[in-house]
GROMACS .gro file of C-alpha atoms in nm:
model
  304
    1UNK     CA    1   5.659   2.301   5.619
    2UNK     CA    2   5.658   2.070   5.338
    3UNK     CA    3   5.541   2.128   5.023
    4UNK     CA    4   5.186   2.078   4.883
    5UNK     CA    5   5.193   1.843   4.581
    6UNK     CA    6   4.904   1.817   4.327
    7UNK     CA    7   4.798   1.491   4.482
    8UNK     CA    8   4.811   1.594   4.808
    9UNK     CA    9   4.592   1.912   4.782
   10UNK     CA   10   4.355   1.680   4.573
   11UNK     CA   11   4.309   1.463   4.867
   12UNK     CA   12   4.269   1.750   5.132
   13UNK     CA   13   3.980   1.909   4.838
   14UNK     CA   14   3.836   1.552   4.825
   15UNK     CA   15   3.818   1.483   5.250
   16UNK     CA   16   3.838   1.180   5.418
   17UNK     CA   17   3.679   0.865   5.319
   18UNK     CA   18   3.684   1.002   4.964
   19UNK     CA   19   3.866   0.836   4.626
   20UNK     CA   20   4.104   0.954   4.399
   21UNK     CA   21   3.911   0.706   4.133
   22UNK     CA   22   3.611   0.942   4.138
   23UNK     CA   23   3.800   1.204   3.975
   24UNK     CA   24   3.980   1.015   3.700
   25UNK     CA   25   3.949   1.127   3.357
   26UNK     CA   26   3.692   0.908   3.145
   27UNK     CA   27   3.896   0.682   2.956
   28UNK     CA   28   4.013   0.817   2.598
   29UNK     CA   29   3.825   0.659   2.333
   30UNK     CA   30   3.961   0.399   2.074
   31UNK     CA   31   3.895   0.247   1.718
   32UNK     CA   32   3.938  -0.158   1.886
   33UNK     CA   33   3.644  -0.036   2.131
   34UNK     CA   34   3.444   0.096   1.844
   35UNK     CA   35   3.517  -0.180   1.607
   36UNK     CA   36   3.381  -0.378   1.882
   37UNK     CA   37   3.060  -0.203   1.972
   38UNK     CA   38   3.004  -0.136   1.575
   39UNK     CA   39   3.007  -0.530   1.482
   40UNK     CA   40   2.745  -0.548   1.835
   41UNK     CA   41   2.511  -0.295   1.758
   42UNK     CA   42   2.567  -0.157   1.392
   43UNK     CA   43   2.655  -0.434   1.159
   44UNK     CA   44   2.322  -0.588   1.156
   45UNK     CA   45   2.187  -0.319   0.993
   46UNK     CA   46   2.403  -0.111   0.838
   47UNK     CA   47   2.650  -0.458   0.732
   48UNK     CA   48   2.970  -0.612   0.906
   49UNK     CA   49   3.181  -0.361   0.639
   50UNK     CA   50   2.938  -0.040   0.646
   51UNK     CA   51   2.805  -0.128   0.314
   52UNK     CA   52   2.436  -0.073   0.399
   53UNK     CA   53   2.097  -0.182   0.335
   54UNK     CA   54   2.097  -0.503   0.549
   55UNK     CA   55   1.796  -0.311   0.671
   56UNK     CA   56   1.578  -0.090   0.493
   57UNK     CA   57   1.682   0.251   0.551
   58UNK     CA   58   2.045   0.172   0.662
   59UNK     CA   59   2.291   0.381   0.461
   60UNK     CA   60   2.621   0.288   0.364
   61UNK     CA   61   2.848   0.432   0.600
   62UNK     CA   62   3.135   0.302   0.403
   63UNK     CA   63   3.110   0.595   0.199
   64UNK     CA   64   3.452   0.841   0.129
   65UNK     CA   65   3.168   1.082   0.014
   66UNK     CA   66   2.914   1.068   0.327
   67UNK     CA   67   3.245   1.093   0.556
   68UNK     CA   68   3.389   1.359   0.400
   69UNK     CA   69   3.110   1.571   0.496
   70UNK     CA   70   3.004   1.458   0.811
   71UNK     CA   71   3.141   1.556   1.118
   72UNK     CA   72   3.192   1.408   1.397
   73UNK     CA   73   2.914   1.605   1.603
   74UNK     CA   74   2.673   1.507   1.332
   75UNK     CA   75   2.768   1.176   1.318
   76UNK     CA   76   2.742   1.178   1.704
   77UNK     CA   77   2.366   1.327   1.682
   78UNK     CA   78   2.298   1.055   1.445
   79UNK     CA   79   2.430   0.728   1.645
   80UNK     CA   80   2.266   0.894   1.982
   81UNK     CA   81   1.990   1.024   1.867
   82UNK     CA   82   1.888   0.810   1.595
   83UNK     CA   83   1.657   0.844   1.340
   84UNK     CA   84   1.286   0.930   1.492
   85UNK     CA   85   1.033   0.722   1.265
   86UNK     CA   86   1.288   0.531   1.078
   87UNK     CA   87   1.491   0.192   1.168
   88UNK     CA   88   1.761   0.421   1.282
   89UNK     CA   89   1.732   0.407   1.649
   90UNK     CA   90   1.849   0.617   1.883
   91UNK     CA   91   2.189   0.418   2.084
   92UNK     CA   92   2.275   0.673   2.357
   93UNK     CA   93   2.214   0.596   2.681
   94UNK     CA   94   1.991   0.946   2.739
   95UNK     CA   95   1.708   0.740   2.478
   96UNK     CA   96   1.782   0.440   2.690
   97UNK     CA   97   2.043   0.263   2.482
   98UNK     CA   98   2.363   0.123   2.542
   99UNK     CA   99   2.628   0.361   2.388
  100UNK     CA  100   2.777   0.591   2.684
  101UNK     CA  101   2.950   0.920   2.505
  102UNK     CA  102   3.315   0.774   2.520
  103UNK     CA  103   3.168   0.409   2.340
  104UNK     CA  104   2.991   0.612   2.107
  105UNK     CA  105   3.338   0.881   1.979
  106UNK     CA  106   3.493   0.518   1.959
  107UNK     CA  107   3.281   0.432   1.690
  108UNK     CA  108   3.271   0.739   1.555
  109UNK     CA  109   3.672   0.678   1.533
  110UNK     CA  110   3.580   0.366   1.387
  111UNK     CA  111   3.383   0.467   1.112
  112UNK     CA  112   3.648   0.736   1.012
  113UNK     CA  113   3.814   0.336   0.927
  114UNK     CA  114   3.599   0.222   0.677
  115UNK     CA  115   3.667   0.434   0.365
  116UNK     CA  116   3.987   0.707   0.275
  117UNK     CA  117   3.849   1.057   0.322
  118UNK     CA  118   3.927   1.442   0.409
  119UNK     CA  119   3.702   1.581   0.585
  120UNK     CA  120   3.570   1.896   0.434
  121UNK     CA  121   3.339   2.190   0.672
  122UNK     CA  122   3.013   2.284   0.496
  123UNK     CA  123   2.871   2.389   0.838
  124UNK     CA  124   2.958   2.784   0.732
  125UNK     CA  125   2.770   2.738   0.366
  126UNK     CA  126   2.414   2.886   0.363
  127UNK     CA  127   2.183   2.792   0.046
  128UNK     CA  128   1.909   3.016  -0.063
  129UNK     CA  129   1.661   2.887  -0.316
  130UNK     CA  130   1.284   2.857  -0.426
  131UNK     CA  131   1.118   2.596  -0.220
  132UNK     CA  132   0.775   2.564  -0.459
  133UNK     CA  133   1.066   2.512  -0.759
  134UNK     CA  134   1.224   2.256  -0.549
  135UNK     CA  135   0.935   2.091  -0.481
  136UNK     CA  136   0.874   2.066  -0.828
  137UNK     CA  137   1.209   1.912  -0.872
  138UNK     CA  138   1.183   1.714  -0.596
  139UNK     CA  139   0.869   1.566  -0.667
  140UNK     CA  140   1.072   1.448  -1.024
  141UNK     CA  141   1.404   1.329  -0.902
  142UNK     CA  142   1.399   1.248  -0.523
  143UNK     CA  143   1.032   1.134  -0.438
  144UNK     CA  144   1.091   0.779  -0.560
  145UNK     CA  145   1.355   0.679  -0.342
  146UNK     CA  146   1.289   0.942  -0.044
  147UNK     CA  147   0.911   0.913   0.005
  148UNK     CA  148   0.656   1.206  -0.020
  149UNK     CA  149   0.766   1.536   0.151
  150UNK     CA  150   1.079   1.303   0.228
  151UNK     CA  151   0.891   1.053   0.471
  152UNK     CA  152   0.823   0.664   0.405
  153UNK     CA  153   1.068   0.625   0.124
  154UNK     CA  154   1.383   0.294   0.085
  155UNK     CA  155   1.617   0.556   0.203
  156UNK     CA  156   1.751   0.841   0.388
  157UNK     CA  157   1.443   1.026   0.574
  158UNK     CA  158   1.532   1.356   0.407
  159UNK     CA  159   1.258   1.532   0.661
  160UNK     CA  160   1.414   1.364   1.008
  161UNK     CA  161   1.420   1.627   1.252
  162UNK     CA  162   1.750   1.452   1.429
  163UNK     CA  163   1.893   1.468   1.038
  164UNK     CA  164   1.817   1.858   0.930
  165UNK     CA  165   1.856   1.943   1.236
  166UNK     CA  166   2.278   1.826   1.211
  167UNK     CA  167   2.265   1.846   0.791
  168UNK     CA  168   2.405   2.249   0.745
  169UNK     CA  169   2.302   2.362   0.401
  170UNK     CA  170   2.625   2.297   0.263
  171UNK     CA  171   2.634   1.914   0.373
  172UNK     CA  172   2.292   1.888   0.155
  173UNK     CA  173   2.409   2.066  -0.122
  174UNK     CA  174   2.695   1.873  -0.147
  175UNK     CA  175   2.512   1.536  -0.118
  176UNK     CA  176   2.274   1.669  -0.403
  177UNK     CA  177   2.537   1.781  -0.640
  178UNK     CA  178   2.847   1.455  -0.558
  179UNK     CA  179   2.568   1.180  -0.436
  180UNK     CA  180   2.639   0.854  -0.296
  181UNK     CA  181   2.904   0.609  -0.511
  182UNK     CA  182   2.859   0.279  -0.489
  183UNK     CA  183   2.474   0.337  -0.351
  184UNK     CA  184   2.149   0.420  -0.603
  185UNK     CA  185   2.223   0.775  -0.497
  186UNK     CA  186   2.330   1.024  -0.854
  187UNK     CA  187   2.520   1.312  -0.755
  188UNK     CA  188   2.275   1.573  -0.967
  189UNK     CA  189   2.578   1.808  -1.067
  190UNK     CA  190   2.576   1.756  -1.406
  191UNK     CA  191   2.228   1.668  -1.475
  192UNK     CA  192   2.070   1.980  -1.272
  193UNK     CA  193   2.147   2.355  -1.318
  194UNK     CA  194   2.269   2.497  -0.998
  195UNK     CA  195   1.982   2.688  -0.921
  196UNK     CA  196   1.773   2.346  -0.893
  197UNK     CA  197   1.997   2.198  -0.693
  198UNK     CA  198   1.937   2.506  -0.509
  199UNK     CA  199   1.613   2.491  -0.490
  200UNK     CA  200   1.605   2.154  -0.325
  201UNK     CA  201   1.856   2.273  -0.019
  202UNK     CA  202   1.540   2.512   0.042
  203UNK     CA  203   1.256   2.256   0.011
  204UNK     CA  204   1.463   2.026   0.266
  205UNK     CA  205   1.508   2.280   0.480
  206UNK     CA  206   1.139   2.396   0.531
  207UNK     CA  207   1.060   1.997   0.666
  208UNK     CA  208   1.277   2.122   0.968
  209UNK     CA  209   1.086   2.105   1.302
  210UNK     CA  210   1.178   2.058   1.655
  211UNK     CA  211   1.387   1.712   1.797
  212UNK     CA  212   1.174   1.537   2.041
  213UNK     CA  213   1.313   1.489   2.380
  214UNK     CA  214   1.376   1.161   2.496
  215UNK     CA  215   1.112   0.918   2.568
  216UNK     CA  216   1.128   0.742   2.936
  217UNK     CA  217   1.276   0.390   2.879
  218UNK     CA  218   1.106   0.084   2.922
  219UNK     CA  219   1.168  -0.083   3.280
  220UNK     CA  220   1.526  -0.305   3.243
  221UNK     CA  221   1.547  -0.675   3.385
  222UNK     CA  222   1.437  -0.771   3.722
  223UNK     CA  223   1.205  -0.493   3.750
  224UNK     CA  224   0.949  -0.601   3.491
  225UNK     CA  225   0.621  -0.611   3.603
  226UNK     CA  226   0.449  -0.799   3.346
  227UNK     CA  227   0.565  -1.089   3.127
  228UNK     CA  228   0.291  -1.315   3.066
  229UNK     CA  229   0.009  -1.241   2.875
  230UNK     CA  230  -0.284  -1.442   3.002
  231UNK     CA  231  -0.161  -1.580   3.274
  232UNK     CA  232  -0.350  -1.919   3.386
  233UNK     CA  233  -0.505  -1.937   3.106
  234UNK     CA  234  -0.356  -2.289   2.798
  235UNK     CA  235  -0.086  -2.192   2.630
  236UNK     CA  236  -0.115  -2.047   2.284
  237UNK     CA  237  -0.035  -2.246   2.000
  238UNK     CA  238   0.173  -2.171   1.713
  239UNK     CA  239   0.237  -2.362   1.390
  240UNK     CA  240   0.621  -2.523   1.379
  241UNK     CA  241   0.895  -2.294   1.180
  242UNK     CA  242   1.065  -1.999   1.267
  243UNK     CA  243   0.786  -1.702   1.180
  244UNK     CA  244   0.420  -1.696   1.264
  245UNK     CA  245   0.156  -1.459   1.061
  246UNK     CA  246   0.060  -1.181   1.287
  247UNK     CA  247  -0.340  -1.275   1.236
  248UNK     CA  248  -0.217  -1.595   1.381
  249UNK     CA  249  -0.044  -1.449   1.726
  250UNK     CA  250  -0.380  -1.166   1.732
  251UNK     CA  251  -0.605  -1.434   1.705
  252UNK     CA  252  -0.417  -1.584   1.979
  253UNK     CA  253  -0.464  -1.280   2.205
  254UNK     CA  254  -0.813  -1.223   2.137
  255UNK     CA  255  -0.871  -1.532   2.235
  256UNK     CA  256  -0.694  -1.497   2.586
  257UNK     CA  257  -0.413  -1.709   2.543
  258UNK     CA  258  -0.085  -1.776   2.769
  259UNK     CA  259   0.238  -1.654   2.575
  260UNK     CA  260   0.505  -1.405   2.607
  261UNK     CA  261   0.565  -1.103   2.344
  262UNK     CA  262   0.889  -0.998   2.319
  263UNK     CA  263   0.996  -0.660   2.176
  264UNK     CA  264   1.379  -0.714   2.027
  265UNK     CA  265   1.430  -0.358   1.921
  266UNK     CA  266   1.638  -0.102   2.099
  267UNK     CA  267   1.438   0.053   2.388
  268UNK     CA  268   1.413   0.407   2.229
  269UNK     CA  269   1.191   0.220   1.965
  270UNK     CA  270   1.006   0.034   2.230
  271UNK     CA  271   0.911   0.366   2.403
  272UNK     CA  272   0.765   0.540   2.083
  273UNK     CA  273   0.555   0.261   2.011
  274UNK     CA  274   0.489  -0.131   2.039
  275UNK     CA  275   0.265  -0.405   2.041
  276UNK     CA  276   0.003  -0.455   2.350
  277UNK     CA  277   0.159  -0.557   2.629
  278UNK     CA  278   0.501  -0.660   2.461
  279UNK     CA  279   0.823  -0.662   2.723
  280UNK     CA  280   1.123  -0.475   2.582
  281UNK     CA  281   1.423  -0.696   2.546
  282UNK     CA  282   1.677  -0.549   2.293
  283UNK     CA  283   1.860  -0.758   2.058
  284UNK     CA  284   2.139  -0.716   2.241
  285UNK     CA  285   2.121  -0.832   2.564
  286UNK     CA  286   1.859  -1.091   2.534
  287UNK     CA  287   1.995  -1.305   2.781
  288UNK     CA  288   1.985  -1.056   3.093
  289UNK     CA  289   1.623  -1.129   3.086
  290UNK     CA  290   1.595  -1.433   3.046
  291UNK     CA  291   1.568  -1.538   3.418
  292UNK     CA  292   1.226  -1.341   3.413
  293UNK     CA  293   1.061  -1.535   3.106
  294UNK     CA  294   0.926  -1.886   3.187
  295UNK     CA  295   1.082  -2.142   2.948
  296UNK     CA  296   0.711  -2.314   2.911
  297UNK     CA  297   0.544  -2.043   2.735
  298UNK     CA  298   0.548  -1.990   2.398
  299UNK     CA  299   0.774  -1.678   2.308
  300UNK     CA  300   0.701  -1.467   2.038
  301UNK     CA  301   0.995  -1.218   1.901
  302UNK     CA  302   0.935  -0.913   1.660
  303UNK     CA  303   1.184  -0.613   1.559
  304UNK     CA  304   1.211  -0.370   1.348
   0.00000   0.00000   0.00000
């Protein structure tokens, strides 16, 4: 009788017809295939380096400080996930997106690239503080740059569900008391007595509330149903240069016009909101729709 090998009792588990392929480990991931998918998807926002604040809202992720405190599951939640209600969008392909898990630990790997750090676990720190003090404090040193109640402001959404809901106490404590170098953001060690810094950790943590679940994403290319807005009707008509006031493109609408409105934004922003009867085609991968978009219509573009 001869001897079972691992293959062979693989292939008598699998049956016949079946492929070994099917049961291949995903491949590993890599910093070349996150370099790759970060200068696609990331730099245009967050810079070709990770400096930040090509667009509003898009933190430096070339940060020793940031790194050194985030791990790799929240830096995970954050690329997947995104940032409900900010320009952060959500990249995994759950919301959508394009990022597949293996894609998005390459760029994870990748990021690790951009500036020396140790990472150091806060996750087991808890913070207790006055929230009405921090709000106090808040309202003096962090309003300005973080919006009210930490909504609306130039930077980091302090109140982001996807964010407190990966930030452990420690990881905001930290941030308060070392900041951001190289980015507007103090670290508040020496200027604020512990307990304020405290105090803040507990304010922040009272904006928690639940993640939303993904949205459904907008239909891909080839199955749109709709593309032209007022269909049979002349063609809109736009004054020459590259942007066009939006009272210019509604009064264009209201008044029935033919055009095409084109939604450039990842799909997970598409499906929380857009313009009337806008088709989603992300940034991205423009060109996979353009079969389905008639070149003799105007075309107008909007994103973020």
């Amino acid at each position: 009788m001869r001897r079972a090998t691992a293959t062979t009792v693989l292939v008598m588990a699998l049956g016949v017809g079946e492929s070994l392929t099917s049961c291949s480990p995903p491949p590993e991931p890599t910093v070349a295939e996150g370099r790759l998918a970060y200068a696609k998807y990331c730099a245009l926002c967050h810079g070709a380096n990770g400096e930040g604040y090509v667009a509003d809202e898009a933190t430096r992720l070339a940060s020793p400080t940031m790194l050194s405190l985030a791990s790799d599951a929240f830096l995970e939640r954050a690329i997947v996930d995104g940032r409900a209600g900010t320009t952060m969008s959500a990249w995994g392909t759950a919301h959508g997106g394009p990022l597949d898990p293996t894609v998005t630990r390459s760029v994870i790997l990748y990021l690790r690239t951009l500036a020396p750090h140790t990472y150091r676990d806060t996750s087991t720190i808890g913070v207790s503080g006055d929230r009405e003090a921090g709000a106090k404090a808040y309202a003096t040193h962090c309003e300005s740059c973080h919006g009210t109640n930490g909504e609306g402001g130039r930077y980091v959404a302090l109140a982001g569900p996807s964010f407190l809901a990966t930030a452990s106490d420690g990881f905001l404590l930290a941030s308060i008391d070392e900041g951001r170098p190289e980015t507007p953001m103090p670290g508040d060690a020496r200027t604020l007595p512990e307990a304020t810094r405290r105090d803040l950790v507990a304010l922040l943590r009272s904006w928690q509330r639940p993640v939303e679940s993904p949205l459904p994403a907008p239909p891909r290319p080839g199955s749109l149903e709709r593309v032209v807005i007022g269909e049979g009707a002349p063609n809109a008509e736009f004054p020459p240069g590259r942007f066009v006031p939006a009272d210019t493109v509604k009064a264009a609408l209201d008044a029935g016009r033919r055009m095409v409105i084109l939604d450039a934004r990842p799909p997970s922003d598409y499906s929380r909101a857009h313009i009337a009867h806008a088709i989603s085609a992300p940034f991205y991968e423009t060109a996979d729709y353009a079969a389905q978009i008639p070149k003799d219509a105007p075309v107008i573009t909007y994103c973020g």
